[in-house]
CSV table of C-alpha atoms in Angstrom, one decimal:
chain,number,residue,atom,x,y,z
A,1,UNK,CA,-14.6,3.9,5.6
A,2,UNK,CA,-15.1,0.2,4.3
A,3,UNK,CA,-13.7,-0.2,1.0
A,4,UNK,CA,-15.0,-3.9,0.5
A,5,UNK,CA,-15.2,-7.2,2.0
A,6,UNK,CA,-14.3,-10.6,0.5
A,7,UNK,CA,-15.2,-13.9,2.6
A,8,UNK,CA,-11.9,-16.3,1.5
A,9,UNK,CA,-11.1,-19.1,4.0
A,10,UNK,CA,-9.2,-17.6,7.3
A,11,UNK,CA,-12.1,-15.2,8.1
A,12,UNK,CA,-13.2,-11.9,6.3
A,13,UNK,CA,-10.9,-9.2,4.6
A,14,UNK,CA,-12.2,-6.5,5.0
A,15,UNK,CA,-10.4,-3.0,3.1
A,16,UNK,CA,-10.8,0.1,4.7
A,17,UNK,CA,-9.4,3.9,3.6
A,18,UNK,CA,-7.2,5.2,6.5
A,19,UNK,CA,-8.4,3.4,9.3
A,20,UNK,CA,-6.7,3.6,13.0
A,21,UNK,CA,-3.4,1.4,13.0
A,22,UNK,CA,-0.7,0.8,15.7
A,23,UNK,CA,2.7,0.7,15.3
A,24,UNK,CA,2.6,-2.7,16.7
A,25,UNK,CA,0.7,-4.3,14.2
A,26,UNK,CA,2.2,-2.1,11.2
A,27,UNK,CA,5.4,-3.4,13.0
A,28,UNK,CA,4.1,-7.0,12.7
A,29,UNK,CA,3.3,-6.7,8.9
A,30,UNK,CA,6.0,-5.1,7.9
A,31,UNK,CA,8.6,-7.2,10.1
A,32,UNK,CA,7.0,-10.4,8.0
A,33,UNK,CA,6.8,-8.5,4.7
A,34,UNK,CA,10.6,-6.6,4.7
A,35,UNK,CA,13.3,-8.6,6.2
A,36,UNK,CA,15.4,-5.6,7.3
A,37,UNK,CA,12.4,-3.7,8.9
A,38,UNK,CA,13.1,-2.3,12.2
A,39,UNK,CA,10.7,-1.2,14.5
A,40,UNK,CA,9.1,2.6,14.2
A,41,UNK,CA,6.3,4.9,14.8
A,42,UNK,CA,4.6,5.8,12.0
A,43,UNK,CA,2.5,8.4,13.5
A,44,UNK,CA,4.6,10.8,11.4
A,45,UNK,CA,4.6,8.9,8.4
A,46,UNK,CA,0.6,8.7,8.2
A,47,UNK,CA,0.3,12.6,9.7
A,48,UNK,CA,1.7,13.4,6.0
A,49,UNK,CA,0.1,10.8,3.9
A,50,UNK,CA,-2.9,11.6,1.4
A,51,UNK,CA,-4.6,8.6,2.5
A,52,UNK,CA,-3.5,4.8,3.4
A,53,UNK,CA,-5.5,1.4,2.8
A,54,UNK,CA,-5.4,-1.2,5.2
A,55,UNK,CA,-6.6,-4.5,4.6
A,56,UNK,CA,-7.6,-7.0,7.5
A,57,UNK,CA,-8.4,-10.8,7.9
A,58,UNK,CA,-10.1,-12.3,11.0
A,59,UNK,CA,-8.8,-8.5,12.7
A,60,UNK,CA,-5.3,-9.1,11.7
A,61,UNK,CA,-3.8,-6.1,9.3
A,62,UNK,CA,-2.5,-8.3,6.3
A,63,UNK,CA,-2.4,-5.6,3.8
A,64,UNK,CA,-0.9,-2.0,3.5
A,65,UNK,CA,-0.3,0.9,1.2
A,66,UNK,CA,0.4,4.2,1.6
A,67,UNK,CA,-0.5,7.3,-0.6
A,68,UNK,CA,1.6,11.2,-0.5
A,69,UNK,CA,0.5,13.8,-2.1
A,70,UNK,CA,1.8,17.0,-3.7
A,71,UNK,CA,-1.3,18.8,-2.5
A,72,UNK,CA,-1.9,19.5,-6.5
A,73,UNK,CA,-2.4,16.7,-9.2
A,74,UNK,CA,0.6,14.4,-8.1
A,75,UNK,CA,0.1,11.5,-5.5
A,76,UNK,CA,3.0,8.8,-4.9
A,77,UNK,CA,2.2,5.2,-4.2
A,78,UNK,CA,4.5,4.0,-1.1
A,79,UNK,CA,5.1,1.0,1.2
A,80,UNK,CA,2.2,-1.4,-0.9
A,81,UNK,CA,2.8,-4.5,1.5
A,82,UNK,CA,0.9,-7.7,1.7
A,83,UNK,CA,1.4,-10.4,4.3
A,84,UNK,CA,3.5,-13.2,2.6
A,85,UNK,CA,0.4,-15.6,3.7
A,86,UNK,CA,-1.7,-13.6,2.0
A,87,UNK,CA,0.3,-13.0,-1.1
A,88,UNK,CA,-0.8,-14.0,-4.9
A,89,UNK,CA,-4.5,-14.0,-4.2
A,90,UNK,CA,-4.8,-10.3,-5.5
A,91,UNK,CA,-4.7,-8.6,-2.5
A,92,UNK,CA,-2.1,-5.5,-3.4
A,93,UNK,CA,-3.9,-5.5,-6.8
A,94,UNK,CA,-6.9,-4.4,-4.9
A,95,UNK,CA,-5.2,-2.2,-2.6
A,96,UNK,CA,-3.5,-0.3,-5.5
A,97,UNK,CA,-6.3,-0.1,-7.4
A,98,UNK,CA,-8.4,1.6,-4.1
A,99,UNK,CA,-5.9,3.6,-3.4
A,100,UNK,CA,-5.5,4.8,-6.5
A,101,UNK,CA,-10.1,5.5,-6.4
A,102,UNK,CA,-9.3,7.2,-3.1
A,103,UNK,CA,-6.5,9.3,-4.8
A,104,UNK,CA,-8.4,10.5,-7.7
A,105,UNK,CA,-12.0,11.3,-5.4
A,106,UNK,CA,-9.3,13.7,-3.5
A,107,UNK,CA,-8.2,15.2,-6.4
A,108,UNK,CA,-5.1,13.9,-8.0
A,109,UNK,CA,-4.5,13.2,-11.4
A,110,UNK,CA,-1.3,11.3,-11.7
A,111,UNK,CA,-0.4,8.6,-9.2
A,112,UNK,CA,3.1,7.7,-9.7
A,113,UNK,CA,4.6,4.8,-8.2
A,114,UNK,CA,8.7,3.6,-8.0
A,115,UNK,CA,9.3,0.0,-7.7
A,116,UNK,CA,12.1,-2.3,-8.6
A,117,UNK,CA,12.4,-4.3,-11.7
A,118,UNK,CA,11.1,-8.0,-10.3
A,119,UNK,CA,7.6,-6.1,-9.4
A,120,UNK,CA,7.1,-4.7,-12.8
A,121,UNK,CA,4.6,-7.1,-13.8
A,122,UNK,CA,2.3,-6.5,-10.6
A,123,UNK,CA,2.0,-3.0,-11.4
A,124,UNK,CA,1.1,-3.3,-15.0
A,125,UNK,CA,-1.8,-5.4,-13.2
A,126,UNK,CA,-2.3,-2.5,-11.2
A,127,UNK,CA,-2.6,-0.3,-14.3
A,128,UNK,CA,0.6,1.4,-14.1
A,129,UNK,CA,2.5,1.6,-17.1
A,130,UNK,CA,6.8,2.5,-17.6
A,131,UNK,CA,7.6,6.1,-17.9
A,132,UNK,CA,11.2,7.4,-18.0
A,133,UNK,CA,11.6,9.0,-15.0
A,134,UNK,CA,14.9,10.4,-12.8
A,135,UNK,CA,16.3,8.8,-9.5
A,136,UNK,CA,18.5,10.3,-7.2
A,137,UNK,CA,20.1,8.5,-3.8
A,138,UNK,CA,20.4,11.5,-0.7
């Protein structure tokens, strides 16, 4: 399903709720986006998730974020990722914000995200707000 589309220079984006992906071009973004990314299959990854948005520009997947879910009223935001050429132009602020739509139309009530301290700022964009909340490393 097609989320929205926004004409900005390099072609269209267009945002779509869980459409089909490839490990190659999930590897492509998230090679650019996490320097210590290793290649994967993510066919177990998405087999488990809630939903995921993808966003695209001229075809190219430039934009990622993954939702879990407890099955009840708890979803987790994971893996939000935009291309760093695509960065700063409010991109992962839309992506949160329709995963976040996808994730309440399914049912959840909280959406609870973890992120480090340099990216607090984006998520209070997002809507997201501080909690105290517990952390432990397996």
């Amino acid at each position: 399903m097609t989320i929205g589309e926004a004409s900005q220079g390099g072609g269209d984006e267009v945002v779509e709720v869980c459409p089909a992906l490839t490990d190659a071009e999930l590897d492509e973004l998230f090679g650019a986006s996490w320097p210590d990314h290793r290649p994967t299959s993510f066919a177990p990854m998405l087999a488990r998730s809630l939903i995921w948005i993808a966003a695209r520009r001229g075809g190219r997947l430039v934009g990622f974020v993954n939702v879990v879910g407890d099955g009840g009223a708890h979803a987790f935001l994971l893996d939000t990722t935009v291309h760093p050429d695509e960065r700063r132009r409010g991109l992962g602020i839309r992506l949160v914000r329709a995963a976040a739509d996808e994730a309440r139309a399914r049912g959840a009530v909280w959406l609870h995200v973890d992120y480090e301290p340099h990216l607090g700022s984006f998520y209070r964009q997002c809507g997201f707000r501080s909690t105290a909340a517990g952390l432990m490393r397996l």
